[in-house]
Amino acid sequence: MCLGIPGQITAITDADRLTGMADVSGVRREVSLAPVADGPLDDLIGQWALIHVGFAMAIIDEKEAARTLDALRDLGEAQEALDAMAEGQKALEGSQ
């Protein structure tokens, strides 16, 4: 099953590589913005996107993001994905 979790794009990290930082329920993660980059990258800052395996797959509005996060929390699936992302972040921080 594929799971896209809403995250808010907070910064552009490498314009040449089309990457940015996304905040997914408090977990910050670098993601590829290539699938949603159809204009100036700075226009994406503050936007909500569905994040799947490190890619911003689609831009969504804030209300849809909130509804989706609520539904995922209710199902319990988001917590598993967020735990895995947090573990990945810890591993990255430990390797630096």
PDB file of C-alpha atoms in Angstrom:
ATOM      1  CA  MET A   1       0.000   0.000   0.000  1.00  0.00           C
ATOM      2  CA  CYS A   2       1.271   3.489  -0.831  1.00  0.00           C
ATOM      3  CA  LEU A   3       0.804   6.179   1.776  1.00  0.00           C
ATOM      4  CA  GLY A   4       1.177   9.894   1.109  1.00  0.00           C
ATOM      5  CA  ILE A   5       1.380  11.976   4.273  1.00  0.00           C
ATOM      6  CA  PRO A   6       0.752  15.739   4.230  1.00  0.00           C
ATOM      7  CA  GLY A   7       3.796  17.871   4.966  1.00  0.00           C
ATOM      8  CA  GLN A   8       4.418  21.603   4.788  1.00  0.00           C
ATOM      9  CA  ILE A   9       7.329  22.777   2.658  1.00  0.00           C
ATOM     10  CA  THR A  10       9.427  25.041   4.883  1.00  0.00           C
ATOM     11  CA  ALA A  11      12.547  25.810   2.831  1.00  0.00           C
ATOM     12  CA  ILE A  12      14.358  25.233  -0.429  1.00  0.00           C
ATOM     13  CA  THR A  13      17.540  23.308   0.366  1.00  0.00           C
ATOM     14  CA  ASP A  14      19.069  22.942  -3.121  1.00  0.00           C
ATOM     15  CA  ALA A  15      17.446  24.732  -6.046  1.00  0.00           C
ATOM     16  CA  ASP A  16      19.656  22.952  -8.588  1.00  0.00           C
ATOM     17  CA  ARG A  17      18.573  19.540  -7.333  1.00  0.00           C
ATOM     18  CA  LEU A  18      14.964  20.714  -6.756  1.00  0.00           C
ATOM     19  CA  THR A  19      14.985  19.708  -3.096  1.00  0.00           C
ATOM     20  CA  GLY A  20      13.363  21.309  -0.082  1.00  0.00           C
ATOM     21  CA  MET A  21      12.679  20.750   3.578  1.00  0.00           C
ATOM     22  CA  ALA A  22       9.236  19.532   4.585  1.00  0.00           C
ATOM     23  CA  ASP A  23       7.759  19.399   8.066  1.00  0.00           C
ATOM     24  CA  VAL A  24       5.651  16.272   8.457  1.00  0.00           C
ATOM     25  CA  SER A  25       3.932  16.438  11.858  1.00  0.00           C
ATOM     26  CA  GLY A  26       7.034  17.871  13.490  1.00  0.00           C
ATOM     27  CA  VAL A  27       9.546  15.684  11.655  1.00  0.00           C
ATOM     28  CA  ARG A  28      11.701  17.661   9.233  1.00  0.00           C
ATOM     29  CA  ARG A  29      12.795  15.817   6.116  1.00  0.00           C
ATOM     30  CA  GLU A  30      14.446  16.766   2.853  1.00  0.00           C
ATOM     31  CA  VAL A  31      12.237  15.886  -0.108  1.00  0.00           C
ATOM     32  CA  SER A  32      12.374  16.146  -3.858  1.00  0.00           C
ATOM     33  CA  LEU A  33      10.203  18.949  -5.162  1.00  0.00           C
ATOM     34  CA  ALA A  34      10.629  17.891  -8.794  1.00  0.00           C
ATOM     35  CA  PRO A  35       7.101  16.420  -9.139  1.00  0.00           C
ATOM     36  CA  VAL A  36       5.479  19.705  -8.048  1.00  0.00           C
ATOM     37  CA  ALA A  37       8.005  22.253  -9.370  1.00  0.00           C
ATOM     38  CA  ASP A  38       6.049  24.028 -12.101  1.00  0.00           C
ATOM     39  CA  GLY A  39       7.134  27.581 -11.265  1.00  0.00           C
ATOM     40  CA  PRO A  40       9.538  29.426  -8.986  1.00  0.00           C
ATOM     41  CA  LEU A  41      10.605  27.104  -6.153  1.00  0.00           C
ATOM     42  CA  ASP A  42      10.230  29.859  -3.559  1.00  0.00           C
ATOM     43  CA  ASP A  43       6.493  29.859  -4.317  1.00  0.00           C
ATOM     44  CA  LEU A  44       6.335  26.373  -2.750  1.00  0.00           C
ATOM     45  CA  ILE A  45       7.470  27.560   0.693  1.00  0.00           C
ATOM     46  CA  GLY A  46       4.514  27.361   3.060  1.00  0.00           C
ATOM     47  CA  GLN A  47       2.556  25.086   0.715  1.00  0.00           C
ATOM     48  CA  TRP A  48       1.238  21.690   1.810  1.00  0.00           C
ATOM     49  CA  ALA A  49       2.119  18.611  -0.220  1.00  0.00           C
ATOM     50  CA  LEU A  50       1.477  14.893  -0.080  1.00  0.00           C
ATOM     51  CA  ILE A  51       4.869  13.351   0.713  1.00  0.00           C
ATOM     52  CA  HIS A  52       5.628   9.784  -0.368  1.00  0.00           C
ATOM     53  CA  VAL A  53       9.045   8.089  -0.113  1.00  0.00           C
ATOM     54  CA  GLY A  54      10.902  11.400  -0.156  1.00  0.00           C
ATOM     55  CA  PHE A  55       8.944  13.052  -2.958  1.00  0.00           C
ATOM     56  CA  ALA A  56       6.387  15.853  -2.816  1.00  0.00           C
ATOM     57  CA  MET A  57       3.821  14.182  -5.057  1.00  0.00           C
ATOM     58  CA  ALA A  58       1.016  16.779  -5.117  1.00  0.00           C
ATOM     59  CA  ILE A  59       0.226  20.192  -3.678  1.00  0.00           C
ATOM     60  CA  ILE A  60      -2.862  20.187  -1.453  1.00  0.00           C
ATOM     61  CA  ASP A  61      -4.616  22.915   0.518  1.00  0.00           C
ATOM     62  CA  GLU A  62      -4.260  23.298   4.278  1.00  0.00           C
ATOM     63  CA  LYS A  63      -7.792  22.066   5.037  1.00  0.00           C
ATOM     64  CA  GLU A  64      -7.248  18.909   3.021  1.00  0.00           C
ATOM     65  CA  ALA A  65      -3.910  18.383   4.780  1.00  0.00           C
ATOM     66  CA  ALA A  66      -5.572  18.683   8.199  1.00  0.00           C
ATOM     67  CA  ARG A  67      -8.412  16.320   7.254  1.00  0.00           C
ATOM     68  CA  THR A  68      -5.956  13.781   5.878  1.00  0.00           C
ATOM     69  CA  LEU A  69      -3.717  13.918   8.963  1.00  0.00           C
ATOM     70  CA  ASP A  70      -6.754  13.488  11.218  1.00  0.00           C
ATOM     71  CA  ALA A  71      -7.960  10.502   9.225  1.00  0.00           C
ATOM     72  CA  LEU A  72      -4.514   8.891   9.206  1.00  0.00           C
ATOM     73  CA  ARG A  73      -4.124   9.374  12.945  1.00  0.00           C
ATOM     74  CA  ASP A  74      -7.512   7.779  13.442  1.00  0.00           C
ATOM     75  CA  LEU A  75      -6.400   4.805  11.417  1.00  0.00           C
ATOM     76  CA  GLY A  76      -3.066   4.556  13.207  1.00  0.00           C
ATOM     77  CA  GLU A  77      -1.119   4.363   9.956  1.00  0.00           C
ATOM     78  CA  ALA A  78       0.443   7.807  10.250  1.00  0.00           C
ATOM     79  CA  GLN A  79       2.131   6.986  13.542  1.00  0.00           C
ATOM     80  CA  GLU A  80       3.949   4.014  12.036  1.00  0.00           C
ATOM     81  CA  ALA A  81       5.159   6.095   9.099  1.00  0.00           C
ATOM     82  CA  LEU A  82       6.167   9.005  11.360  1.00  0.00           C
ATOM     83  CA  ASP A  83       8.056   6.645  13.681  1.00  0.00           C
ATOM     84  CA  ALA A  84       9.966   5.256  10.699  1.00  0.00           C
ATOM     85  CA  MET A  85      10.789   8.776   9.503  1.00  0.00           C
ATOM     86  CA  ALA A  86      11.951   9.782  12.994  1.00  0.00           C
ATOM     87  CA  GLU A  87      14.205   6.716  13.166  1.00  0.00           C
ATOM     88  CA  GLY A  88      15.646   7.640   9.770  1.00  0.00           C
ATOM     89  CA  GLN A  89      16.259  11.184  10.993  1.00  0.00           C
ATOM     90  CA  LYS A  90      18.035   9.869  14.123  1.00  0.00           C
ATOM     91  CA  ALA A  91      20.233   7.670  11.947  1.00  0.00           C
ATOM     92  CA  LEU A  92      21.132  10.640   9.745  1.00  0.00           C
ATOM     93  CA  GLU A  93      21.943  12.814  12.749  1.00  0.00           C
ATOM     94  CA  GLY A  94      24.058  10.030  14.247  1.00  0.00           C
ATOM     95  CA  SER A  95      26.127   9.664  11.081  1.00  0.00           C
ATOM     96  CA  GLN A  96      27.146  13.317  10.992  1.00  0.00           C
TER      97      GLN A  96
END
